[in-house]
Short mmCIF file of C-alpha atoms in Angstrom, two decimals:
data_model
loop_
_atom_site.label_atom_id
_atom_site.label_comp_id
_atom_site.label_asym_id
_atom_site.label_seq_id
_atom_site.Cartn_x
_atom_site.Cartn_y
_atom_site.Cartn_z
CA UNK D 1 -14.90 -52.93 -26.51
CA UNK D 2 -11.46 -53.93 -28.04
CA UNK D 3 -11.88 -50.99 -30.34
CA UNK D 4 -12.46 -48.80 -27.16
CA UNK D 5 -9.33 -50.23 -25.48
CA UNK D 6 -7.37 -49.57 -28.44
CA UNK D 7 -8.78 -46.05 -29.03
CA UNK D 8 -7.86 -45.18 -25.65
CA UNK D 9 -4.39 -46.69 -25.81
CA UNK D 10 -3.78 -44.79 -29.04
CA UNK D 11 -4.96 -41.64 -27.58
CA UNK D 12 -2.58 -42.19 -24.54
CA UNK D 13 0.38 -42.78 -26.69
CA UNK D 14 -0.04 -40.05 -29.22
CA UNK D 15 -1.74 -37.14 -27.54
CA UNK D 16 1.40 -36.03 -25.86
CA UNK D 17 2.48 -35.81 -22.18
CA UNK D 18 0.06 -38.17 -20.46
CA UNK D 19 1.96 -41.43 -20.89
CA UNK D 20 5.54 -40.56 -19.81
CA UNK D 21 4.50 -38.02 -17.13
CA UNK D 22 3.70 -40.59 -14.37
CA UNK D 23 6.75 -42.52 -15.11
CA UNK D 24 8.86 -39.33 -15.07
CA UNK D 25 7.16 -38.36 -11.69
CA UNK D 26 8.16 -41.74 -10.36
CA UNK D 27 11.91 -41.43 -11.37
CA UNK D 28 11.94 -37.61 -9.89
CA UNK D 29 10.34 -38.89 -6.59
CA UNK D 30 13.13 -41.67 -6.27
CA UNK D 31 15.92 -39.13 -7.11
CA UNK D 32 14.50 -36.57 -4.52
CA UNK D 33 13.88 -38.92 -1.48
CA UNK D 34 17.70 -39.83 -1.19
CA UNK D 35 18.67 -35.88 -1.63
CA UNK D 36 16.26 -35.12 1.09
CA UNK D 37 16.99 -38.12 3.41
CA UNK D 38 20.58 -38.46 2.66
CA UNK D 39 22.64 -41.10 0.84
CA UNK D 40 23.00 -43.45 3.70
CA UNK D 41 22.41 -47.00 2.55
CA UNK D 42 20.87 -48.76 5.22
CA UNK D 43 18.37 -45.84 5.76
CA UNK D 44 17.35 -45.77 2.28
CA UNK D 45 17.00 -49.58 2.20
CA UNK D 46 14.61 -49.28 5.19
CA UNK D 47 12.40 -46.89 3.65
CA UNK D 48 12.70 -47.88 -0.01
CA UNK D 49 9.64 -50.41 -0.26
CA UNK D 50 7.35 -47.47 1.43
CA UNK D 51 8.93 -44.75 -0.79
CA UNK D 52 8.32 -46.87 -3.95
CA UNK D 53 4.77 -47.75 -3.22
CA UNK D 54 3.80 -44.32 -2.37
CA UNK D 55 5.48 -43.06 -5.62
CA UNK D 56 3.65 -45.44 -7.51
CA UNK D 57 0.61 -44.31 -5.89
CA UNK D 58 1.23 -40.65 -6.67
CA UNK D 59 2.20 -41.43 -10.13
CA UNK D 60 -1.28 -43.33 -10.79
CA UNK D 61 -2.98 -40.27 -9.27
CA UNK D 62 -1.44 -37.89 -11.87
CA UNK D 63 -3.06 -39.38 -14.89
CA UNK D 64 -6.32 -40.13 -13.43
CA UNK D 65 -8.34 -37.04 -14.36
CA UNK D 66 -7.47 -37.72 -18.05
CA UNK D 67 -9.60 -41.00 -17.86
CA UNK D 68 -12.89 -39.31 -18.55
CA UNK D 69 -12.08 -35.62 -18.66
CA UNK D 70 -11.50 -35.39 -22.39
CA UNK D 71 -14.16 -37.87 -23.41
CA UNK D 72 -16.65 -35.63 -21.14
CA UNK D 73 -15.48 -32.43 -22.99
CA UNK D 74 -16.10 -33.63 -26.59
CA UNK D 75 -19.06 -35.48 -25.93
CA UNK D 76 -18.25 -38.83 -26.39
CA UNK D 77 -18.70 -40.14 -23.10
CA UNK D 78 -22.45 -39.34 -23.76
CA UNK D 79 -22.00 -41.59 -26.78
CA UNK D 80 -20.38 -44.31 -25.14
CA UNK D 81 -23.13 -44.18 -22.30
CA UNK D 82 -25.78 -44.77 -24.86
CA UNK D 83 -23.81 -47.29 -26.79
CA UNK D 84 -25.08 -50.83 -26.81
CA UNK D 85 -22.01 -51.79 -24.91
CA UNK D 86 -22.71 -51.77 -21.05
CA UNK D 87 -21.39 -48.88 -19.29
CA UNK D 88 -19.72 -50.94 -16.69
CA UNK D 89 -17.74 -52.63 -19.49
CA UNK D 90 -16.72 -49.23 -20.77
CA UNK D 91 -15.53 -48.12 -17.29
CA UNK D 92 -13.65 -51.51 -16.91
CA UNK D 93 -12.08 -50.98 -20.36
CA UNK D 94 -11.02 -47.39 -19.30
CA UNK D 95 -9.68 -48.71 -16.20
CA UNK D 96 -7.79 -51.38 -18.13
CA UNK D 97 -6.27 -48.75 -20.57
CA UNK D 98 -5.25 -46.64 -17.62
CA UNK D 99 -3.43 -49.65 -16.03
CA UNK D 100 -1.68 -50.43 -19.39
CA UNK D 101 -0.36 -47.00 -19.73
CA UNK D 102 0.56 -46.10 -16.10
CA UNK D 103 0.54 -49.40 -13.96
CA UNK D 104 2.39 -51.55 -16.33
CA UNK D 105 5.17 -49.12 -17.18
CA UNK D 106 5.44 -48.26 -13.29
CA UNK D 107 5.77 -51.99 -12.55
CA UNK D 108 8.61 -52.45 -15.18
CA UNK D 109 10.60 -49.52 -14.17
CA UNK D 110 10.34 -50.18 -10.49
CA UNK D 111 13.41 -52.50 -10.12
CA UNK D 112 15.62 -49.65 -11.49
CA UNK D 113 14.36 -47.21 -9.02
CA UNK D 114 14.69 -50.00 -6.37
CA UNK D 115 18.36 -49.91 -7.35
CA UNK D 116 18.68 -46.03 -6.77
CA UNK D 117 17.03 -46.60 -3.22
CA UNK D 118 19.47 -49.55 -2.67
CA UNK D 119 16.46 -52.15 -1.91
CA UNK D 120 17.64 -55.15 -0.52
CA UNK D 121 18.27 -57.95 -3.34
CA UNK D 122 15.70 -60.43 -2.14
CA UNK D 123 12.95 -57.59 -2.46
CA UNK D 124 13.11 -57.14 -6.11
CA UNK D 125 10.84 -60.15 -7.02
CA UNK D 126 8.32 -58.97 -4.18
CA UNK D 127 8.46 -55.63 -5.35
CA UNK D 128 7.59 -56.47 -8.90
CA UNK D 129 4.87 -59.00 -7.99
CA UNK D 130 3.20 -56.85 -5.40
CA UNK D 131 3.26 -53.69 -7.97
CA UNK D 132 1.61 -55.96 -10.65
CA UNK D 133 -0.81 -57.21 -8.31
CA UNK D 134 -1.71 -53.94 -6.68
CA UNK D 135 -1.67 -51.53 -9.51
CA UNK D 136 -4.90 -52.77 -11.27
CA UNK D 137 -6.63 -51.86 -7.75
CA UNK D 138 -5.16 -48.30 -7.93
CA UNK D 139 -6.41 -47.96 -11.46
CA UNK D 140 -9.93 -49.40 -10.74
CA UNK D 141 -10.25 -47.20 -7.63
CA UNK D 142 -8.95 -44.16 -9.51
CA UNK D 143 -11.30 -44.57 -12.21
CA UNK D 144 -14.10 -44.54 -9.70
CA UNK D 145 -12.73 -41.35 -8.59
CA UNK D 146 -12.42 -39.72 -12.03
CA UNK D 147 -16.05 -40.82 -12.52
CA UNK D 148 -17.11 -38.96 -9.29
CA UNK D 149 -15.32 -35.90 -10.28
CA UNK D 150 -15.86 -36.02 -14.20
CA UNK D 151 -18.55 -32.96 -14.27
CA UNK D 152 -16.53 -30.56 -12.07
CA UNK D 153 -14.52 -27.82 -13.57
CA UNK D 154 -11.70 -27.99 -11.09
CA UNK D 155 -11.78 -31.57 -9.95
CA UNK D 156 -8.22 -32.41 -9.74
CA UNK D 157 -7.56 -31.55 -6.07
CA UNK D 158 -10.74 -33.04 -5.04
CA UNK D 159 -10.02 -36.14 -7.01
CA UNK D 160 -6.75 -36.82 -5.06
CA UNK D 161 -8.53 -35.92 -1.44
CA UNK D 162 -11.25 -38.45 -2.59
CA UNK D 163 -9.00 -41.24 -4.11
CA UNK D 164 -5.97 -41.16 -1.84
CA UNK D 165 -7.92 -42.36 1.34
CA UNK D 166 -9.31 -45.13 -0.46
CA UNK D 167 -5.54 -46.15 -1.56
CA UNK D 168 -4.82 -46.99 1.82
CA UNK D 169 -5.33 -50.58 2.07
CA UNK D 170 -3.77 -51.34 -1.16
CA UNK D 171 -0.74 -49.18 -0.01
CA UNK D 172 -0.55 -51.08 3.32
CA UNK D 173 -0.39 -54.34 2.11
CA UNK D 174 1.84 -53.71 -0.93
CA UNK D 175 4.30 -52.09 0.99
CA UNK D 176 4.06 -54.73 3.72
CA UNK D 177 4.93 -57.28 1.17
CA UNK D 178 7.90 -55.56 -0.03
CA UNK D 179 9.42 -54.86 3.35
CA UNK D 180 8.80 -58.36 4.54
CA UNK D 181 10.54 -59.40 1.35
CA UNK D 182 13.23 -57.49 2.12
CA UNK D 183 13.59 -58.97 5.51
CA UNK D 184 13.51 -62.44 4.10
CA UNK D 185 10.05 -62.97 6.07
CA UNK D 186 6.97 -64.90 4.77
CA UNK D 187 4.89 -62.71 2.56
CA UNK D 188 1.98 -64.95 1.98
CA UNK D 189 -0.57 -63.05 4.08
CA UNK D 190 -0.11 -59.58 2.86
CA UNK D 191 0.14 -60.75 -0.78
CA UNK D 192 -3.17 -62.71 -0.33
CA UNK D 193 -5.10 -59.63 0.96
CA UNK D 194 -3.29 -57.41 -1.74
CA UNK D 195 -4.72 -59.89 -4.49
CA UNK D 196 -8.05 -60.11 -2.46
CA UNK D 197 -8.45 -56.22 -2.45
CA UNK D 198 -7.50 -56.06 -6.17
CA UNK D 199 -9.93 -58.85 -7.19
CA UNK D 200 -12.68 -57.30 -4.96
CA UNK D 201 -12.27 -54.02 -6.31
CA UNK D 202 -12.08 -54.93 -9.99
CA UNK D 203 -15.22 -57.02 -9.70
CA UNK D 204 -17.33 -54.62 -7.70
CA UNK D 205 -16.15 -50.86 -8.32
CA UNK D 206 -17.03 -50.67 -11.97
CA UNK D 207 -20.81 -50.91 -10.96
CA UNK D 208 -20.27 -47.97 -8.62
CA UNK D 209 -18.38 -45.97 -11.44
CA UNK D 210 -20.90 -46.70 -14.01
CA UNK D 211 -23.64 -45.66 -11.62
CA UNK D 212 -21.76 -42.51 -10.93
CA UNK D 213 -21.27 -41.52 -14.60
CA UNK D 214 -24.98 -42.04 -15.32
CA UNK D 215 -25.54 -39.52 -12.49
CA UNK D 216 -22.89 -37.08 -13.91
CA UNK D 217 -24.55 -37.24 -17.39
CA UNK D 218 -27.92 -36.71 -16.18
CA UNK U 1 -47.48 -41.46 14.08
CA UNK U 2 -48.38 -44.19 11.62
CA UNK U 3 -45.04 -44.59 9.73
CA UNK U 4 -41.48 -43.43 10.06
CA UNK U 5 -41.49 -42.41 6.38
CA UNK U 6 -43.95 -39.59 6.99
CA UNK U 7 -40.96 -37.63 8.29
CA UNK U 8 -39.64 -37.95 4.68
CA UNK U 9 -42.05 -35.15 3.73
CA UNK U 10 -39.94 -31.68 4.57
CA UNK U 11 -43.13 -30.07 5.82
CA UNK U 12 -43.94 -32.80 8.31
CA UNK U 13 -40.41 -32.99 9.31
CA UNK U 14 -40.03 -29.04 9.84
CA UNK U 15 -43.49 -29.16 11.80
CA UNK U 16 -42.15 -31.90 14.06
CA UNK U 17 -38.66 -30.65 14.53
CA UNK U 18 -40.46 -27.08 15.32
CA UNK U 19 -41.07 -28.50 18.96
CA UNK U 20 -38.76 -31.39 19.15
CA UNK U 21 -35.57 -29.49 18.54
CA UNK U 22 -35.62 -27.27 21.54
CA UNK U 23 -36.48 -30.07 23.67
CA UNK U 24 -33.69 -32.17 22.20
CA UNK U 25 -31.41 -29.12 22.57
CA UNK U 26 -32.25 -28.33 26.11
CA UNK U 27 -31.80 -31.94 27.24
CA UNK U 28 -28.51 -32.46 25.39
CA UNK U 29 -27.11 -29.26 27.33
CA UNK U 30 -28.31 -30.52 30.88
CA UNK U 31 -27.58 -34.18 30.31
CA UNK U 32 -24.12 -33.43 28.98
CA UNK U 33 -23.41 -30.75 31.69
CA UNK U 34 -24.56 -33.06 34.37
CA UNK U 35 -22.35 -36.01 33.01
CA UNK U 36 -19.28 -33.84 32.67
CA UNK U 37 -19.82 -32.02 36.19
CA UNK U 38 -20.39 -35.49 37.82
CA UNK U 39 -17.33 -37.10 36.02
CA UNK U 40 -14.76 -34.06 36.59
CA UNK U 41 -15.69 -33.18 40.16
CA UNK U 42 -17.41 -36.19 41.89
CA UNK U 43 -15.35 -39.18 40.80
CA UNK U 44 -12.15 -40.37 42.75
CA UNK U 45 -8.73 -40.02 41.06
CA UNK U 46 -7.44 -43.27 39.37
CA UNK U 47 -4.70 -44.82 41.58
CA UNK U 48 -2.33 -44.98 38.67
CA UNK U 49 -3.58 -42.38 36.06
CA UNK U 50 -4.47 -39.51 38.67
CA UNK U 51 -6.82 -36.84 37.44
CA UNK U 52 -5.81 -37.51 33.87
CA UNK U 53 -8.44 -40.35 33.69
CA UNK U 54 -11.31 -37.81 33.56
CA UNK U 55 -10.65 -36.99 29.91
CA UNK U 56 -12.31 -40.20 29.41
CA UNK U 57 -15.62 -38.37 29.62
CA UNK U 58 -14.98 -36.48 26.72
CA UNK U 59 -12.60 -38.97 24.70
CA UNK U 60 -15.00 -41.91 24.74
CA UNK U 61 -18.17 -40.15 23.96
CA UNK U 62 -16.76 -38.22 21.13
CA UNK U 63 -14.79 -41.05 19.52
CA UNK U 64 -18.20 -43.02 19.71
CA UNK U 65 -20.10 -40.36 18.01
CA UNK U 66 -17.30 -40.05 15.29
CA UNK U 67 -18.03 -43.54 14.34
CA UNK U 68 -21.85 -43.39 14.87
CA UNK U 69 -22.04 -40.34 12.87
CA UNK U 70 -20.56 -42.26 9.80
CA UNK U 71 -22.83 -45.19 10.46
CA UNK U 72 -25.99 -42.62 10.34
CA UNK U 73 -24.68 -41.05 7.08
CA UNK U 74 -24.45 -44.55 5.69
CA UNK U 75 -27.94 -45.30 6.55
CA UNK U 76 -29.36 -41.94 5.26
CA UNK U 77 -27.43 -42.21 2.08
CA UNK U 78 -28.89 -45.71 1.57
CA UNK U 79 -32.25 -44.53 2.21
CA UNK U 80 -31.73 -41.75 -0.29
CA UNK U 81 -30.45 -44.11 -2.82
CA UNK U 82 -33.40 -46.44 -2.63
CA UNK U 83 -36.27 -44.30 -1.60
CA UNK U 84 -35.18 -40.75 -2.68
CA UNK U 85 -36.26 -38.97 0.36
CA UNK U 86 -34.62 -35.59 0.38
CA UNK U 87 -34.58 -35.00 4.11
CA UNK U 88 -32.55 -38.06 4.32
CA UNK U 89 -29.87 -36.99 1.88
CA UNK U 90 -29.98 -33.48 3.73
CA UNK U 91 -29.63 -35.04 7.08
CA UNK U 92 -26.46 -37.13 5.91
CA UNK U 93 -24.90 -33.67 4.61
CA UNK U 94 -25.57 -32.19 8.21
CA UNK U 95 -24.27 -35.06 9.87
CA UNK U 96 -20.78 -34.78 8.09
CA UNK U 97 -19.18 -31.74 9.63
CA UNK U 98 -20.39 -32.75 13.02
CA UNK U 99 -18.85 -36.18 12.68
CA UNK U 100 -15.65 -34.61 11.55
CA UNK U 101 -15.55 -32.35 14.62
CA UNK U 102 -16.13 -35.37 16.93
CA UNK U 103 -13.16 -37.13 15.15
CA UNK U 104 -10.96 -34.19 15.74
CA UNK U 105 -12.18 -33.78 19.39
CA UNK U 106 -11.38 -37.55 19.79
CA UNK U 107 -8.14 -37.15 18.39
CA UNK U 108 -7.18 -34.21 20.38
CA UNK U 109 -8.17 -35.37 23.69
CA UNK U 110 -6.63 -38.61 22.92
CA UNK U 111 -3.27 -36.59 22.20
CA UNK U 112 -3.77 -34.88 25.44
CA UNK U 113 -4.35 -37.95 27.24
CA UNK U 114 -1.57 -39.91 25.60
CA UNK U 115 1.09 -37.34 26.45
CA UNK U 116 1.27 -38.14 30.30
CA UNK U 117 0.20 -41.92 29.87
CA UNK U 118 2.30 -43.10 26.94
CA UNK U 119 4.68 -40.26 26.86
CA UNK U 120 3.95 -39.09 23.27
CA UNK U 121 1.43 -37.25 21.71
CA UNK U 122 0.76 -39.37 18.87
CA UNK U 123 1.56 -43.06 17.76
CA UNK U 124 0.89 -44.87 14.76
CA UNK U 125 -1.37 -47.12 16.82
CA UNK U 126 -3.93 -48.73 14.63
CA UNK U 127 -6.95 -47.31 16.46
CA UNK U 128 -5.44 -43.75 16.21
CA UNK U 129 -4.34 -44.32 12.75
CA UNK U 130 -7.76 -45.50 11.65
CA UNK U 131 -9.41 -42.56 13.36
CA UNK U 132 -7.06 -40.19 11.42
CA UNK U 133 -7.95 -42.12 8.31
CA UNK U 134 -11.79 -41.66 9.16
CA UNK U 135 -11.18 -37.91 9.37
CA UNK U 136 -9.83 -38.18 5.85
CA UNK U 137 -12.93 -39.77 4.66
CA UNK U 138 -15.13 -37.29 6.24
CA UNK U 139 -12.96 -34.57 4.50
CA UNK U 140 -13.50 -36.07 1.19
CA UNK U 141 -17.24 -36.46 1.76
CA UNK U 142 -17.46 -32.83 2.80
CA UNK U 143 -15.30 -31.57 -0.01
CA UNK U 144 -17.43 -33.49 -2.38
CA UNK U 145 -20.61 -31.81 -1.17
CA UNK U 146 -19.15 -28.44 -1.27
CA UNK U 147 -17.95 -29.09 -5.20
CA UNK U 148 -21.35 -29.58 -6.49
CA UNK U 149 -23.81 -27.07 -7.35
CA UNK U 150 -26.83 -29.16 -8.28
CA UNK U 151 -28.16 -30.67 -4.89
CA UNK U 152 -29.75 -33.95 -6.28
CA UNK U 153 -26.47 -34.70 -8.35
CA UNK U 154 -24.59 -33.97 -5.17
CA UNK U 155 -26.73 -35.99 -2.98
CA UNK U 156 -26.48 -39.01 -5.40
CA UNK U 157 -22.64 -38.73 -5.89
CA UNK U 158 -21.94 -38.28 -2.13
CA UNK U 159 -24.20 -41.15 -1.18
CA UNK U 160 -22.27 -43.45 -3.59
CA UNK U 161 -19.11 -41.99 -2.16
CA UNK U 162 -20.19 -42.71 1.31
CA UNK U 163 -21.11 -46.51 0.56
CA UNK U 164 -17.73 -47.00 -1.21
CA UNK U 165 -16.01 -45.09 1.58
CA UNK U 166 -17.47 -46.97 4.16
CA UNK U 167 -16.29 -50.36 2.63
CA UNK U 168 -12.77 -48.87 2.30
CA UNK U 169 -12.90 -47.20 5.85
CA UNK U 170 -13.45 -50.76 7.21
CA UNK U 171 -10.77 -52.21 5.10
CA UNK U 172 -8.33 -49.41 6.22
CA UNK U 173 -9.22 -50.35 9.74
CA UNK U 174 -7.99 -54.01 9.54
CA UNK U 175 -5.11 -52.76 7.26
CA UNK U 176 -4.08 -50.60 10.22
CA UNK U 177 -4.55 -53.55 12.80
CA UNK U 178 -2.46 -55.66 10.27
CA UNK U 179 0.23 -53.26 9.92
CA UNK U 180 1.13 -52.22 13.57
CA UNK U 181 0.24 -53.42 17.05
CA UNK U 182 -0.91 -50.70 19.55
CA UNK U 183 -0.54 -48.82 22.44
CA UNK U 184 -4.11 -48.10 23.02
CA UNK U 185 -6.05 -50.28 25.32
CA UNK U 186 -8.92 -52.45 24.33
CA UNK U 187 -12.45 -51.50 24.58
CA UNK U 188 -13.07 -49.49 27.69
CA UNK U 189 -16.78 -50.71 28.12
CA UNK U 190 -18.05 -54.23 27.57
CA UNK U 191 -21.00 -56.35 28.77
CA UNK U 192 -18.61 -59.41 29.42
CA UNK U 193 -18.03 -59.94 32.93
CA UNK U 194 -14.93 -59.10 34.34
CA UNK U 195 -15.01 -55.44 32.99
CA UNK U 196 -12.38 -53.31 33.93
CA UNK U 197 -14.10 -50.11 34.85
CA UNK U 198 -15.54 -49.32 38.29
CA UNK U 199 -19.36 -48.03 38.31
CA UNK U 200 -17.97 -44.91 39.91
CA UNK U 201 -16.74 -43.94 36.50
CA UNK U 202 -19.20 -45.90 34.33
CA UNK U 203 -22.28 -44.16 35.46
CA UNK U 204 -21.16 -40.73 34.43
CA UNK U 205 -19.53 -41.89 31.38
CA UNK U 206 -22.86 -43.29 30.38
CA UNK U 207 -24.38 -40.01 30.97
CA UNK U 208 -21.90 -38.27 28.84
CA UNK U 209 -22.40 -40.82 26.00
CA UNK U 210 -26.18 -40.04 26.31
CA UNK U 211 -25.47 -36.37 26.22
CA UNK U 212 -23.11 -36.43 23.30
CA UNK U 213 -25.77 -38.40 21.40
CA UNK U 214 -28.37 -35.69 22.20
CA UNK U 215 -26.13 -33.07 21.10
CA UNK U 216 -25.33 -35.03 17.77
CA UNK U 217 -28.92 -35.35 17.35
CA UNK U 218 -29.81 -31.68 18.07
CA UNK U 219 -27.19 -30.60 15.69
CA UNK U 220 -28.13 -32.77 12.82
CA UNK U 221 -31.71 -31.79 13.42
CA UNK U 222 -30.78 -28.14 13.40
CA UNK U 223 -28.54 -28.62 10.15
CA UNK U 224 -31.11 -30.48 8.31
CA UNK U 225 -33.60 -27.49 9.12
CA UNK U 226 -31.06 -25.15 7.81
CA UNK U 227 -30.46 -27.08 4.60
CA UNK U 228 -34.27 -27.54 4.07
CA UNK U 229 -34.75 -23.80 4.42
CA UNK U 230 -31.73 -23.05 2.11
CA UNK U 231 -33.25 -25.18 -0.60
CA UNK U 232 -36.54 -23.49 -0.22
CA UNK U 233 -35.07 -20.28 -0.55
CA UNK U 234 -33.24 -21.22 -3.77
CA UNK U 235 -36.51 -22.43 -5.19
CA UNK U 236 -38.10 -19.00 -4.06
CA UNK U 237 -35.33 -17.11 -5.69
CA UNK U 238 -35.60 -19.27 -8.97
CA UNK U 239 -39.41 -18.85 -9.07
CA UNK U 240 -39.02 -15.05 -8.59
CA UNK U 241 -36.59 -15.00 -11.77
CA UNK U 242 -39.01 -16.87 -13.75
CA UNK U 243 -41.73 -14.62 -13.27
#
């Protein structure tokens, strides 16, 4: 399983494009929003938590179809499915690789983008924490969506239609943590709910994803 | 009628619905027409809301069926995943567009009602928001069915999607409630004492709800029959090609 993780990471780093794409998208979004909304700092500060979370969501979405598509095309997914490693484990590793190559970089650059959007100072810690807690859920849910659409020729659009509604709870609680943090309110409840969604998704969704892949490989 | 599972046999299902469907369809039209005419013309105006209150006779039954249709799809998906009865998968497929339409009817009548009452067509109220989210789930489910050629694979994938989607739809509902306190009133109907609705409204409303339920049943039966015929036609064409 570690070998699989390393292989996926190497592919993501070396096989061009995929790795930096999400980050670049995130950056562009943070530049475009002030251009569209206007440079008024209080307004930007008000919408910054939501924009950053929606940006993270969309950036995650960009790289989802790469999780299984290449392996499906060259047949390595069939090999993985018949390997002695349980398919649920393979799916979890795939999600982990996606999180390491997309989620973690997003978490790390988010304070810089918060600066661009004039996010209030007390919110930075909560932004980092909420994204760190929430992005694993995004990767795991996205892996489920990618598994559903793996056999389809033009699955990309369908993938976003399927996955984005599933992202709603994560988005609501994640953005709530940041905006409450920005106003200096208590963030315990949304933070706990966010962590709960992530824990539940990580624990249960790999089974659904593995089942779906078995159907698609049939 | 020895067991419900007999109707998992498409032939038996078709034979039974041959005579059942016209009855249900006629009953649906009669009951809904009765309820709506009763509600629109033979109930008094509300002392605060005036005649706008009468949109309740479409709004509440549609909203109820929007949720019930999803629950029915969930049950049908479970039956398909566990017992692999094709009729069940096809019924789930047939129910989705109807549920989506009911959701849209609920949203539109709600907007039309909300404009004079709340002074706005749309508010990010938890109930409204979760209905819009439910509509998105319907869209995803329908698009998933449309995207897959092989019917069995499609049935399997959409069934899993329906199960996972149900969990997330409920989560979204509570997330929306957490996220914003709303304008929408609480439950209009309740068995608890001190209910807020008079029988003058309740009786036609119940009639409309039964009518909408019958409409849904008739449309699902018709849709399932269409799906079964389409499957049969495909099989015949395939056999023709083999020969």
